[in-house]
CSV table of C-alpha atoms and ligand atoms in Angstrom, one decimal:
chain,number,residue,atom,x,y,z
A,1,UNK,CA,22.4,-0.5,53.4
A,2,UNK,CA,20.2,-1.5,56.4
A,3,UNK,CA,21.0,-5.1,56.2
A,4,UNK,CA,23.8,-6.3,58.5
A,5,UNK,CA,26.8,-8.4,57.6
A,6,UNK,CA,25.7,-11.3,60.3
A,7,UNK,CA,22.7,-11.7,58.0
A,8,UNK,CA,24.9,-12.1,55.0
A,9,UNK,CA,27.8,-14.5,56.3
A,10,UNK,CA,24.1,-16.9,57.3
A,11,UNK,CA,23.2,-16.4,54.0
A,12,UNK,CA,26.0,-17.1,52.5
A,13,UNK,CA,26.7,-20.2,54.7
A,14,UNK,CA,22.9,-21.4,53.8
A,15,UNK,CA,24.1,-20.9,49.9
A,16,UNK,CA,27.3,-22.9,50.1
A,17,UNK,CA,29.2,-19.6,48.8
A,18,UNK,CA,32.8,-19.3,49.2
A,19,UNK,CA,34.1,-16.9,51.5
A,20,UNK,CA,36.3,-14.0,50.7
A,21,UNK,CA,39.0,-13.0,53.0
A,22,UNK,CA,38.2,-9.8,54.9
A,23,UNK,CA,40.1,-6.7,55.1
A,24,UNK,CA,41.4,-6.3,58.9
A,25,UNK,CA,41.2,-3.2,60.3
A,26,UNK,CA,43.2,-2.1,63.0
A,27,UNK,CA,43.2,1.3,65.1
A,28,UNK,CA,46.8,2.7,65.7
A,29,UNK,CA,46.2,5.5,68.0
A,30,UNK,CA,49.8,7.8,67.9
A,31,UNK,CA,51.3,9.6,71.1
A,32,UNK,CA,50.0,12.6,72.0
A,33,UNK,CA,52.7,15.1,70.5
A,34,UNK,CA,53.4,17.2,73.1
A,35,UNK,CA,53.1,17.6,76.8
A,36,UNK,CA,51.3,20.4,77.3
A,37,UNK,CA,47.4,19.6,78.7
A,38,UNK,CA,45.9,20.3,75.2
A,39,UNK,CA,43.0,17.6,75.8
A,40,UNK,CA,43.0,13.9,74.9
A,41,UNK,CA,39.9,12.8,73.8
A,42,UNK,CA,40.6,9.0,72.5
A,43,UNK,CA,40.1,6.3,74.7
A,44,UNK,CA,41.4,2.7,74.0
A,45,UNK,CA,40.7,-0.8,76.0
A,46,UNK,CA,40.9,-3.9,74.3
A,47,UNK,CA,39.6,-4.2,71.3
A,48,UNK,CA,37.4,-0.9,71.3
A,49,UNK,CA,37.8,2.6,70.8
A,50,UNK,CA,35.8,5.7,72.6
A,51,UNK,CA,35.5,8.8,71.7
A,52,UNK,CA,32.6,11.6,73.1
A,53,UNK,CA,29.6,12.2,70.8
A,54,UNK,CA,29.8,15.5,69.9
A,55,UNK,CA,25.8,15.6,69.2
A,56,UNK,CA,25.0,14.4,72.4
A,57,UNK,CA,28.1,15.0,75.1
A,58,UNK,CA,26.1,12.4,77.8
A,59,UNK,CA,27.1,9.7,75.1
A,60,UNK,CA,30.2,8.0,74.0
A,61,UNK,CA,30.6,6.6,70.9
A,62,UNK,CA,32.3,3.0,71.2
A,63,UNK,CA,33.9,1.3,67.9
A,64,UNK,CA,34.9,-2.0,67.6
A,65,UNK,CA,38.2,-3.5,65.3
A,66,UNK,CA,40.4,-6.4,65.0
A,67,UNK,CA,42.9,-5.2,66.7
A,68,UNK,CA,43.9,-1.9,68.6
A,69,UNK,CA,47.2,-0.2,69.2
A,70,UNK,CA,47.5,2.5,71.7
A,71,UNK,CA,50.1,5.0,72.4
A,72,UNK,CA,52.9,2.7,73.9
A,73,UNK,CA,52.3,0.7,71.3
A,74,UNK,CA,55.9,0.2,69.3
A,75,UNK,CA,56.4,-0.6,65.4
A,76,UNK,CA,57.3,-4.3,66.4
A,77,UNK,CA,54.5,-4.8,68.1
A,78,UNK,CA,52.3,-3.9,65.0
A,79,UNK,CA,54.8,-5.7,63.0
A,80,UNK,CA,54.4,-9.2,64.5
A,81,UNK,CA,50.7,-9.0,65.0
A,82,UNK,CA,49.4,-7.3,61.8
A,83,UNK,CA,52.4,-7.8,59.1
A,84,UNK,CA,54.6,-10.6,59.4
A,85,UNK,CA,51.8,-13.3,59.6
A,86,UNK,CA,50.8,-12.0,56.0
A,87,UNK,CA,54.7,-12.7,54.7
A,88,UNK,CA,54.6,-16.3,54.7
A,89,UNK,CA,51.4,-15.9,52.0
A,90,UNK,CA,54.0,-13.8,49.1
A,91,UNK,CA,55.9,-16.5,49.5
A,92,UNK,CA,53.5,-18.9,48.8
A,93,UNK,CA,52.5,-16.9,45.6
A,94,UNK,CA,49.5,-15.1,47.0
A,95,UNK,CA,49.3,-11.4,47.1
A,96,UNK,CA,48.9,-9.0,50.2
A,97,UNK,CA,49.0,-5.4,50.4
A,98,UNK,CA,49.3,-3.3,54.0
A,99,UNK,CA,47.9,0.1,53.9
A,100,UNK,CA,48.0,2.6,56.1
A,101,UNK,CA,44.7,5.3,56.4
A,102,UNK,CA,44.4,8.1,58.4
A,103,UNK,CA,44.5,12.1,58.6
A,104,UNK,CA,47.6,13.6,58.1
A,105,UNK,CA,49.0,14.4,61.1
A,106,UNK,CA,48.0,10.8,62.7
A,107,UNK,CA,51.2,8.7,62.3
A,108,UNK,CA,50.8,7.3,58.4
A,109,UNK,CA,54.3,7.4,57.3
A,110,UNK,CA,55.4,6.8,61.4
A,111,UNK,CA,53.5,3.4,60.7
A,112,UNK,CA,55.2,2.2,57.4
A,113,UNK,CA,58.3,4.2,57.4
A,114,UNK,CA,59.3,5.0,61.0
A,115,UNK,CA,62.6,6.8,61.5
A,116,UNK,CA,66.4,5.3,61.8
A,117,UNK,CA,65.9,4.3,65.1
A,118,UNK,CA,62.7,2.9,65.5
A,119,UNK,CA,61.7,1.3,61.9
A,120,UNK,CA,58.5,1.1,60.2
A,121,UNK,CA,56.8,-1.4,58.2
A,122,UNK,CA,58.4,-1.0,55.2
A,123,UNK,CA,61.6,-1.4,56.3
A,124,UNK,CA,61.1,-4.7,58.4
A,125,UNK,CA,59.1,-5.9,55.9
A,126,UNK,CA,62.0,-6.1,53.6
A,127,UNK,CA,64.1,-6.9,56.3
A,128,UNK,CA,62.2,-10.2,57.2
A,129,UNK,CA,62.0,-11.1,54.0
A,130,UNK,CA,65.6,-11.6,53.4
A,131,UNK,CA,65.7,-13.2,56.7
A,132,UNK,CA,63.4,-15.7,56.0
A,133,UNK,CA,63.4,-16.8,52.6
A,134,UNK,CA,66.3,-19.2,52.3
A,135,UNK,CA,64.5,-20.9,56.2
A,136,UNK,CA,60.9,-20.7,54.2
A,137,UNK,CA,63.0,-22.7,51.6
A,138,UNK,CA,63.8,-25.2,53.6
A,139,UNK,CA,60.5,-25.9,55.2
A,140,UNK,CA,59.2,-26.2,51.5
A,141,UNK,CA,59.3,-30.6,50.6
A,142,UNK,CA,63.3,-31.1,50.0
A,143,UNK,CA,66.3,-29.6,51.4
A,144,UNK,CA,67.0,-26.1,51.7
A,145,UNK,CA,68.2,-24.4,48.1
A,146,UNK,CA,70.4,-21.8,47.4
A,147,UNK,CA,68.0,-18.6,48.5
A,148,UNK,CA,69.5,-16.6,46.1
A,149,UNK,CA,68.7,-18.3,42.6
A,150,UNK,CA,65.8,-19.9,44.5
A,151,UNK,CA,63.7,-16.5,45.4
A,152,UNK,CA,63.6,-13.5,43.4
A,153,UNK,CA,62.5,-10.2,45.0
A,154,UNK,CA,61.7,-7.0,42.4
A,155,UNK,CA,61.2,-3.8,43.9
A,156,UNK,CA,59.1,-1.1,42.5
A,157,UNK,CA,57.9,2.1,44.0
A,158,UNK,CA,55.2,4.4,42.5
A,159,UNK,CA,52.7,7.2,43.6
A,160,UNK,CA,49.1,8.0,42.5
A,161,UNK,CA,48.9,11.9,42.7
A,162,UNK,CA,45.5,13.1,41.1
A,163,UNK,CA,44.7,9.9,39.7
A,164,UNK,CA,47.7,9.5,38.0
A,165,UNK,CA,50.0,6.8,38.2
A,166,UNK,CA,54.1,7.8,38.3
A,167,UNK,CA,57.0,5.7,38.9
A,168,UNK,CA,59.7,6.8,41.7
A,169,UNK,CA,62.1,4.9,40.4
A,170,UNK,CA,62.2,6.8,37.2
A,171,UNK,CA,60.2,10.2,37.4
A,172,UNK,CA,58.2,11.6,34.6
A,173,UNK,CA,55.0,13.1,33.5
A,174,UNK,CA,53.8,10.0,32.0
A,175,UNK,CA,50.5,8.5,33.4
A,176,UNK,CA,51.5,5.3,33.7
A,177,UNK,CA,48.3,3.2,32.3
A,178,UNK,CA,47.6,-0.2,34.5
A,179,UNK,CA,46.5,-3.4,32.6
A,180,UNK,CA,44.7,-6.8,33.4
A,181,UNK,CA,47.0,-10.0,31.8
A,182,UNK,CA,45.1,-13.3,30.8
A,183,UNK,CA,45.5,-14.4,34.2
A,184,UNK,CA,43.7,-11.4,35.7
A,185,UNK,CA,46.7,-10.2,37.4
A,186,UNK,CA,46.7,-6.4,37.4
A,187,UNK,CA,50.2,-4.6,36.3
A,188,UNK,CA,51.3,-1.2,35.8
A,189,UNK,CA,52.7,-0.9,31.8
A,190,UNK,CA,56.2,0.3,31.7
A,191,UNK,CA,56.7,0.1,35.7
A,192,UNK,CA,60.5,-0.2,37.0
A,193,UNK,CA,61.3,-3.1,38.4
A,194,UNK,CA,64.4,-3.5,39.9
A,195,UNK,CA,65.7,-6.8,41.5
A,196,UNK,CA,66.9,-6.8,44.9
A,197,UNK,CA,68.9,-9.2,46.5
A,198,UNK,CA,69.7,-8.0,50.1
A,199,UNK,CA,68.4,-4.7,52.4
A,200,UNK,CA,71.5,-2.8,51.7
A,201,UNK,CA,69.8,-3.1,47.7
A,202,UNK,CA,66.5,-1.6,49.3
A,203,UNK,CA,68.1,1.3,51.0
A,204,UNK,CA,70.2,2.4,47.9
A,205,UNK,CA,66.9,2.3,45.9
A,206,UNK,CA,64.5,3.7,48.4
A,207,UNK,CA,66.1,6.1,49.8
A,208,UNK,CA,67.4,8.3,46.7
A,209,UNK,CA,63.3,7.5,45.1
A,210,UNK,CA,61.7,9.0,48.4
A,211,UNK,CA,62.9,12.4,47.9
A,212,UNK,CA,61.1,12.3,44.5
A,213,UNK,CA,57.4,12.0,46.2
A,214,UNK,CA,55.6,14.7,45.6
A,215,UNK,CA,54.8,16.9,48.5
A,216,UNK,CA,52.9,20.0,49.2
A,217,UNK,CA,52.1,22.5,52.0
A,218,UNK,CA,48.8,22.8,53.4
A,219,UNK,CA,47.4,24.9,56.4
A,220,UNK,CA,47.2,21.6,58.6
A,221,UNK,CA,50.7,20.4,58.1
A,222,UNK,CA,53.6,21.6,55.8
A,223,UNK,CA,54.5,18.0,54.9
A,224,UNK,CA,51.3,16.7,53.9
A,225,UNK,CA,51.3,14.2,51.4
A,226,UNK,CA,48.3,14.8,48.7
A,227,UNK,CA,49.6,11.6,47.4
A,228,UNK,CA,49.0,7.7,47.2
A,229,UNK,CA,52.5,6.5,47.9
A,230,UNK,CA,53.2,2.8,47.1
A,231,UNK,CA,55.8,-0.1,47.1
A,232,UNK,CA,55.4,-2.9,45.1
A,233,UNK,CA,57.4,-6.1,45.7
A,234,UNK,CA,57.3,-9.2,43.7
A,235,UNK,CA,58.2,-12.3,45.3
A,236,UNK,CA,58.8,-14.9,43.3
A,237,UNK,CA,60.0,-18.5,44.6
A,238,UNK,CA,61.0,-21.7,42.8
A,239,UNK,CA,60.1,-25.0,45.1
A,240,UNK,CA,60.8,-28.1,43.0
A,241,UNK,CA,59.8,-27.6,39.3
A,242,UNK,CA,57.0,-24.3,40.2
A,243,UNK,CA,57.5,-21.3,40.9
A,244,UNK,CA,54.8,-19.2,43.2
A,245,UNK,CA,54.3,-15.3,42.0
A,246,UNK,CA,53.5,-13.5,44.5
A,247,UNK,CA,52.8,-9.7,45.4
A,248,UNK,CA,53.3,-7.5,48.5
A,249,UNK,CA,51.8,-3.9,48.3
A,250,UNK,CA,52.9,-1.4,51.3
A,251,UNK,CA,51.2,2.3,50.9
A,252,UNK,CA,51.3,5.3,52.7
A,253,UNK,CA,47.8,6.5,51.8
A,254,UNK,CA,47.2,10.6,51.0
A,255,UNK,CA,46.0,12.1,54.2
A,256,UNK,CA,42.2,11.8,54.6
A,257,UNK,CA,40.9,14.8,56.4
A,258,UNK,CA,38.0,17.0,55.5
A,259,UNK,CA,39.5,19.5,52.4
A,260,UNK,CA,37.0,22.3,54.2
A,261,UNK,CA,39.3,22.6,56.7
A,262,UNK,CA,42.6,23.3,55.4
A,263,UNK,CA,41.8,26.0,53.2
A,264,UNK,CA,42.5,24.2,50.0
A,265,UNK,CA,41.6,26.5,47.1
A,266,UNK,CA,42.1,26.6,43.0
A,267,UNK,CA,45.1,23.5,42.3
A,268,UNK,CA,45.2,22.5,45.7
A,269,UNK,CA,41.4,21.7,45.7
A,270,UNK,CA,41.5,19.8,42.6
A,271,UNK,CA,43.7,17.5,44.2
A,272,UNK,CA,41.9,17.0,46.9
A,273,UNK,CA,39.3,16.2,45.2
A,274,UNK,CA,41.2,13.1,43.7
A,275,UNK,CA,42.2,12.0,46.7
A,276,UNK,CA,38.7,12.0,48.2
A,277,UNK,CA,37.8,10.3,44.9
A,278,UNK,CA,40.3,7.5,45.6
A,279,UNK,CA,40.1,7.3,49.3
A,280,UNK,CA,35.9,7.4,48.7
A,281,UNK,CA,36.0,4.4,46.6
A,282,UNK,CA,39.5,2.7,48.8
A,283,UNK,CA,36.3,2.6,51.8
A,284,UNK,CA,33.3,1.0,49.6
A,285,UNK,CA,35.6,-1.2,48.0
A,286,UNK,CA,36.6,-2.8,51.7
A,287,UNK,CA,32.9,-2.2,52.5
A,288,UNK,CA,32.1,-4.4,50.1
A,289,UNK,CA,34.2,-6.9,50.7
A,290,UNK,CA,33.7,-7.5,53.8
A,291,UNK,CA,30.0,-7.6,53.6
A,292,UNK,CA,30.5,-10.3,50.6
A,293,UNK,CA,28.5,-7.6,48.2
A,294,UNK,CA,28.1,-9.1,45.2
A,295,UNK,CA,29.5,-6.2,43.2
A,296,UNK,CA,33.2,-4.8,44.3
A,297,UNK,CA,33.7,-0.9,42.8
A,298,UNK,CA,37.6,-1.2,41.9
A,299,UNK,CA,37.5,0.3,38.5
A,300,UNK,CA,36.3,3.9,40.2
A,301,UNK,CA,39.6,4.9,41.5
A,302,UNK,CA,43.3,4.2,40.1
A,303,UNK,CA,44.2,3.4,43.6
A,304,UNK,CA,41.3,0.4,43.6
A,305,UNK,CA,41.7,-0.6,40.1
A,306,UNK,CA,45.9,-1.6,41.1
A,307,UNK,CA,44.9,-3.0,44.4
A,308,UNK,CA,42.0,-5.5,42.7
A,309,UNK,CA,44.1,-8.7,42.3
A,310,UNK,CA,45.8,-7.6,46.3
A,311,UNK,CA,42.6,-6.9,48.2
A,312,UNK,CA,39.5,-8.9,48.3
A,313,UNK,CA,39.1,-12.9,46.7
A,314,UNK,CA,42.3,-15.1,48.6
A,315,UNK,CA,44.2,-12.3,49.1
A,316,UNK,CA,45.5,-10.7,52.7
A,317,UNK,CA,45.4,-7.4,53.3
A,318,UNK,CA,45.2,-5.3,56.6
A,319,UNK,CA,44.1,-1.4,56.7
A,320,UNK,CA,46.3,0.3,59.6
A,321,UNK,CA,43.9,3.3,60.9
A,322,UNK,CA,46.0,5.8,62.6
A,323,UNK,CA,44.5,8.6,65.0
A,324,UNK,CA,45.5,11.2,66.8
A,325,UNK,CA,44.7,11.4,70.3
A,326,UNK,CA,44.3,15.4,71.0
A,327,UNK,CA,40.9,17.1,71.1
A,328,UNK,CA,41.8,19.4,68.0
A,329,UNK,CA,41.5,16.3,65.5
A,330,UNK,CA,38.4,15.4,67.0
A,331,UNK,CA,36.6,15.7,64.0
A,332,UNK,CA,38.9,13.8,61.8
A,333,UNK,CA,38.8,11.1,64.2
A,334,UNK,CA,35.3,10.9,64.1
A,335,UNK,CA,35.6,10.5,60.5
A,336,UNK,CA,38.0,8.4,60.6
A,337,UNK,CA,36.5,5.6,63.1
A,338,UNK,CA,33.2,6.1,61.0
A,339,UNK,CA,34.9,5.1,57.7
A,340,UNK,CA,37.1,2.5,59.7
A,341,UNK,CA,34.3,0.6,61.1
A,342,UNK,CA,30.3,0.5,60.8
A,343,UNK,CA,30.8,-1.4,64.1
A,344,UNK,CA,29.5,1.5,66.5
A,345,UNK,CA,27.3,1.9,69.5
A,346,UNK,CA,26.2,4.4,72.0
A,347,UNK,CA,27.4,4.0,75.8
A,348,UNK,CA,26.1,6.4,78.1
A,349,UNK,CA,29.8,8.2,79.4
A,350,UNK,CA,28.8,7.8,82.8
A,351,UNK,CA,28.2,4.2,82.6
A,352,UNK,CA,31.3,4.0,79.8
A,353,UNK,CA,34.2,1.2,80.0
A,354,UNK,CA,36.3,3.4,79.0
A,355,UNK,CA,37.1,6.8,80.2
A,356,UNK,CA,37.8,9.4,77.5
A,357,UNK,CA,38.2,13.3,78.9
A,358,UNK,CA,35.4,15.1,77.3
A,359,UNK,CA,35.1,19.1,77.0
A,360,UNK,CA,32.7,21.0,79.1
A,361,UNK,CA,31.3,22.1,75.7
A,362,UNK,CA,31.4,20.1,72.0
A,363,UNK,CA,34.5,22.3,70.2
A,364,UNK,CA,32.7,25.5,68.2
A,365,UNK,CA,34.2,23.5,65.1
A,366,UNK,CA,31.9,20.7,64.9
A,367,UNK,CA,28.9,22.2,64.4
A,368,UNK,CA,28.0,21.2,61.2
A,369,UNK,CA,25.0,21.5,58.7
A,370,UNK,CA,23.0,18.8,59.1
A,371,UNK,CA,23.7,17.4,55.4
A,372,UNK,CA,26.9,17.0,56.2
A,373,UNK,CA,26.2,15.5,59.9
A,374,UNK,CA,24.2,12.6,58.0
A,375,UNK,CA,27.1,12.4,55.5
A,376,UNK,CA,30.2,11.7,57.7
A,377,UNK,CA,27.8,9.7,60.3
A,378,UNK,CA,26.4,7.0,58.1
B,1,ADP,P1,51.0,11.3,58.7
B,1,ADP,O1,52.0,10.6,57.8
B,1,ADP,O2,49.8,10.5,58.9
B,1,ADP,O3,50.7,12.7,58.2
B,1,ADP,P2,53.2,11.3,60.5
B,1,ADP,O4,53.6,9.9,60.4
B,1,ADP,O5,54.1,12.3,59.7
B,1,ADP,O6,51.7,11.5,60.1
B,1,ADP,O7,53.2,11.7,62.0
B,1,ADP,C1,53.0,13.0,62.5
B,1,ADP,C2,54.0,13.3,63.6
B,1,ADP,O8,53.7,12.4,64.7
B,1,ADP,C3,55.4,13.0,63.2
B,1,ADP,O9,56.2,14.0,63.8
B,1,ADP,C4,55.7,11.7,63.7
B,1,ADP,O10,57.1,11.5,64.0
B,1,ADP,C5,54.9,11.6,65.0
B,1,ADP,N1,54.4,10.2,65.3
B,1,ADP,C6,53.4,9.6,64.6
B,1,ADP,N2,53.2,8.4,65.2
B,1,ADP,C7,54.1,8.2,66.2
B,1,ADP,C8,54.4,7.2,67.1
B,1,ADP,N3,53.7,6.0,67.1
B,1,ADP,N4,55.3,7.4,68.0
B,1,ADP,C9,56.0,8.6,68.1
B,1,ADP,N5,55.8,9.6,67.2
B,1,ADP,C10,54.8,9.4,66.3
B,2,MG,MG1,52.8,11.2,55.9
């Protein structure tokens, strides 16, 4: 655990190893909700994030990513710098899957399903997709081909809820099993798939299959998803006499926070149990492979075990990390950047690039037992 990935990319490059494409992981950092002066205690510049440490409130704690979005940051924006480069590769028969992580509360479904107005990924996902393919058909060698018998796009939409697997598009209590073919490409047995030919096809579907998601109150927000929830498309397009398979995966991850604080009991806790389970394992799995471990966990969770053949090896995938912004999810946006990013270190706050407001005192919430201090800060 104490070596660092610089050693391992020289290692590999001294062993000739081939390189796996790495998660990217971006911070989206929502608006702060309302205006009142309820605190904001997440700084943003460039490509770092800063929030106080709340062991030590002289310090901030600076994290590093890809990419970071801060409040007046708009859905296209993330769109054209996180998404749409990933596109062209379904076409091209490779597989990429967009996830979005985060507490609830901190802009998941905002991110990939945005509202009338202002669309999410999801929805210009599908839209650029039937924008582009017949052009993407005409750059292939050859003329441009009929886009319609030339690309075939097959929607499905399914949600892991306490690590089982259920189809939206045609609700049941079946577990849904999910299977390895001879070409190691990872299916769900007895999935709907239904073909779509335009976004009008997408919103009939969609719409209608999002009310089935399963939802459930909890202290911290009556909407709160305890569920994975997950849109498969297969792309398939024909150039010459092949045709390229490929795969996009978009999913609204369960929320992530810390179950001790939302007064889950009995049911309730059982699921959130599975969730941590999935989202536990969702975190070592892009842990590992972006640190080129020789061993990648998939098979622990449902959620990793679908995602194998879409994460990881030649495959493109990007981890949108939302936040919120106000002092009272401090502690799940600790979490949060911790599980988002080993890349941390101390600034003094006087000396800080960034200037985060800070509370005279750490909130009475976050003292914490020291087991569980070493836990969420490793
Ligand atoms: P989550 O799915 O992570 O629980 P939501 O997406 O439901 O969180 O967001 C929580 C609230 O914040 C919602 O009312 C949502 O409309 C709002 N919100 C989230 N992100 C943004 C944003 N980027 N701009 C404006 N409002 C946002
Ligand atoms: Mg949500």
């Amino acid at each position: 655990a104490s070596r660092k990935p610089l050693d391992m990319v020289m290692e590999r490059k001294k062993s000739g190893e081939k390189r796996q494409t790495r998660v990217k992981v971006v911070i989206r950092v929502r608006p702060p909700l309302t205006q009142d002066n309820s605190k904001i205690c997440v700084g943003t510049a460039g490509n770092k994030v800063e929030i106080f440490n709340h062991r030590n409130i002289k310090e901030n704690l600076q994290y590093e990513f890809s990419s970071v979005f801060d409040k007046s940051s708009s859905q296209r924006e993330i769109f054209e710098v996180c998404v749409k480069p990933l596109l062209g590769h379904a076409i091209k028969g490779e597989n990429v899957s967009i996830f979005a992580y985060g507490p609830t509360g901190a802009g998941k479904t905002y991110t990939m399903l945005g509202t009338e107005e202002d669309p999410g990924m999801i929805p210009r996902v599908m839209h650029t997709l039937f924008q582009s393919l017949p052009a993407h058909c005409g750059t292939a060698a050859g003329p441009a081909l009929n886009a319609a018998s030339d690309h075939k796009v097959s929607f499905s939409f399914l949600e892991i809820y306490n690590e089982k697997v259920q189809d939206l598009l045609n609700p049941s209590e079946t577990d849904l099993p999910i299977r390895e073919d001879g070409n190691h490409n990872i299916f769900v047995a007895g999935l709907t798939e239904k073909v779509i030919r335009s976004f009008d096809d997408f919103k009939h579907l969609f719409g209608p299959a999002s009310k089935n998601r399963t939802m459930a109150a909890t202290k911290l927000n009556d909407r709160s998803s305890r569920s994975h929830c997950i849109v498969q498309l297969k792309v398939d397009s024909r150039r010459g006499n092949q045709v390229y398979h490929g795969k996009i995966y978009l999913i609204d991850l369960a929320g992530s926070e810390d179950n001790r604080r939302t007064g889950n009991i009995g049911i309730r806790l059982k699921e959130s149990g599975a969730i941590n389970k999935s989202l536990f394992v969702l975190g070592e799995v892009v842990d590992a492979i972006n640190n080129n471990l020789p061993r990648i966990p998939y098979r622990n969770s449902k959620l990793t075990r679908l995602l194998q053949d879409s994460i990881g090896g030649s495959c493109h995938a990007v981890m949108i990390t939302n936040v919120s912004p106000e002092e009272s999810f401090y502690y799940d946006t600790y979490c949060t950047l911790n599980f988002a990013t080993k890349s941390r270190k101390i600034v003094n706050s006087n000396t800080a690039s960034i200037s985060v407001d800070r509370p005279a005192e750490p909130p009475k919430s976050l003292k914490r037992s020291h087991s569980e201090s070493q836990r969420v800060g490793g």
